């Protein structure tokens, strides 16, 4: 019987190694036996320690995360995407799996039976060669990286670094370099372009010297040498080198001995071989300490999206540690929010450099919702929009389509970093949220002057927006417009208040928690919707009413309100406190369930008695603030 | 006389039921108890028919394609692909599916294919994009063989897809989604469109993705799938 699906599988397989070297009829026999497997996000494909299955896998769509559990620690190994083969080694050598493979995002993988594979290819030289190199190199063997051995490739980092056994290979960063024929000025310009504090001088790929910031100060700034002189006149030689195979501890000893802050990594560890990159003291500290200042620096120097993804994962660890160490939550959330924002900015910057077109007019990308309020600690879904400068009517759609194209790159990159797509598609890639200055103004005016239930639902997200990237004046103008149109618009406030009051106090009549009655989160307590949204909504409407520009954070809004209305200081204070406590609850829960959702669903049975009491205490201010809203805004009509 | 007609109909029905061939009885037997299984252990058959036109009653099935999903897996070897011998043929639809009357594929009689298909869908829940049409076509083929209608439970990916939509876009619940639109939105590469096996495979991928979206917490029951939500707003 004809099997066209098998042909289709074959078409896919034959584009990737090792199958690209196989004859059609052999591959067809393999394709017929293939299974198409769907794995949802975070579903396990195979787990460490379990006996090998009958199939190995090739990723068709999506991405599979490979990691190893070493005692308490999780060691990230790699992320396989389209065309990568995984789970083959244990089948060939007859071992249990030594790593776990879990879907990083929803994926479709093809399962290929090892039996057929062996029968077909036992004597195929090409395939054997492939297998030997795969297993011998023992390095992350992604198809996509295999033919990519440029020395400036971005490196991959294991999130947990062991000082004595980890090789420095993983910490090696791209190094700036220039030729030994260049001038000092040329070298300095390169350093400045690449925002790097040292540059290596290469002669036929071999490092012969190095120039650092300090050296420039001593030789050029003092006037001893001229910027037109040759680099070899001022460089420090010889270069201290190391091989990529030494451990972090060894590398650090080399640095201490030679009193340098960076090492040049060469192929065989001597200055007489090809330079691969460099290792800085900073990278070592960063890999071991994970502190915000270092992370910030790493963000600004990141050159690829996958690097940002690693940093975002490190940020999660930092957050977890801060919470474990009971560091002030206000401080924690500020630090994380700042870093988060930088990651977002950098992501846009990188997306722009990938973008082949040039944005035709000024534009700005802004975030909305929790990120704009700086309350997003665990990554949630992305809510963002684009505003661009007015253009002539006939050019409008053309301009929009260019920005949507850009937005598609941005949202995809943000997704790769770990920010889910917005389920309601409130993203700049949606034509509804990618508008010109004039269109946005009309939209906001419409929301304010003709409020309907749906527009309020939208505006409650949109009135918290924050500049991320681009021309800031566009965003400033937009918020000024919002604040200049809201005063004395009682109809608008009435709608907003109604919306803010639609979530009743989260405690039922018998003081039990109101849990979701049905759906996916049955019997779970939705802390965001039931407890946090009423506080967020109330803070927003009150600040809009007072025309307070530029404060987005809910807790800060309450503190400002406390100053403005001393008579209600007590309520506001309690709300600010309760909000922070709830956010902490949500964050903790989000870290525990990382990847599933952002922690808004709390399983009540997991809460201790004292936690439940604490939670209940937070609900009291909700009731008070809702009463305050009722009195203030329902009375207007 | 409508009443007389209905009596004859009922009479014929019981008469027929007694004389149904054994393969039909076997098929019917396998459908018992499938409602009690959970999603993971249920057998879903995703299928698609290419037809000579859009009227199930007068048009004929030209080809059928189907794949079986059990526990989020499709076994390629166990896929269903048949091309039927044609009496009725329309030039317009040939331009869509590219099946010529005397094409290069091995062909079978309608009766053979339907028998094979009944065997293939034993104990299964049928899934299709706008599945009502495909089921209708099969039912008319069954009728020509003197058999009753299909007894399987069915799921329509067109309807399921709407369930994944955020309630903010409630107005979309009235929209009818084509397979192309659904694939675009779910980011599925379209290939071999308008071939029965190609559409069946695409629909299977659509079904996977929809199920993944709906069953995020792995606690969905089979009966939830058949539940169509009321529209808010």
Short mmCIF file of C-alpha atoms in Angstrom, two decimals, chain A residues 465 473-487 547 549-550:
data_model
loop_
_atom_site.label_atom_id
_atom_site.label_comp_id
_atom_site.label_asym_id
_atom_site.label_seq_id
_atom_site.Cartn_x
_atom_site.Cartn_y
_atom_site.Cartn_z
CA UNK A 465 2.51 51.27 29.82
CA UNK A 473 9.18 61.22 23.36
CA UNK A 474 6.49 59.21 21.58
CA UNK A 475 5.63 57.37 24.78
CA UNK A 476 5.84 60.48 26.94
CA UNK A 477 3.46 62.26 24.66
CA UNK A 478 1.06 59.36 24.80
CA UNK A 479 0.95 59.29 28.58
CA UNK A 480 0.56 63.07 28.73
CA UNK A 481 -2.38 62.74 26.45
CA UNK A 482 -3.98 60.10 28.65
CA UNK A 483 -3.60 62.25 31.71
CA UNK A 484 -4.85 65.38 30.02
CA UNK A 485 -8.04 63.71 28.87
CA UNK A 486 -9.07 61.85 31.97
CA UNK A 487 -9.79 64.64 34.49
CA UNK A 547 -3.34 62.84 37.54
CA UNK A 549 2.09 60.89 35.84
CA UNK A 550 4.97 58.48 35.63
#
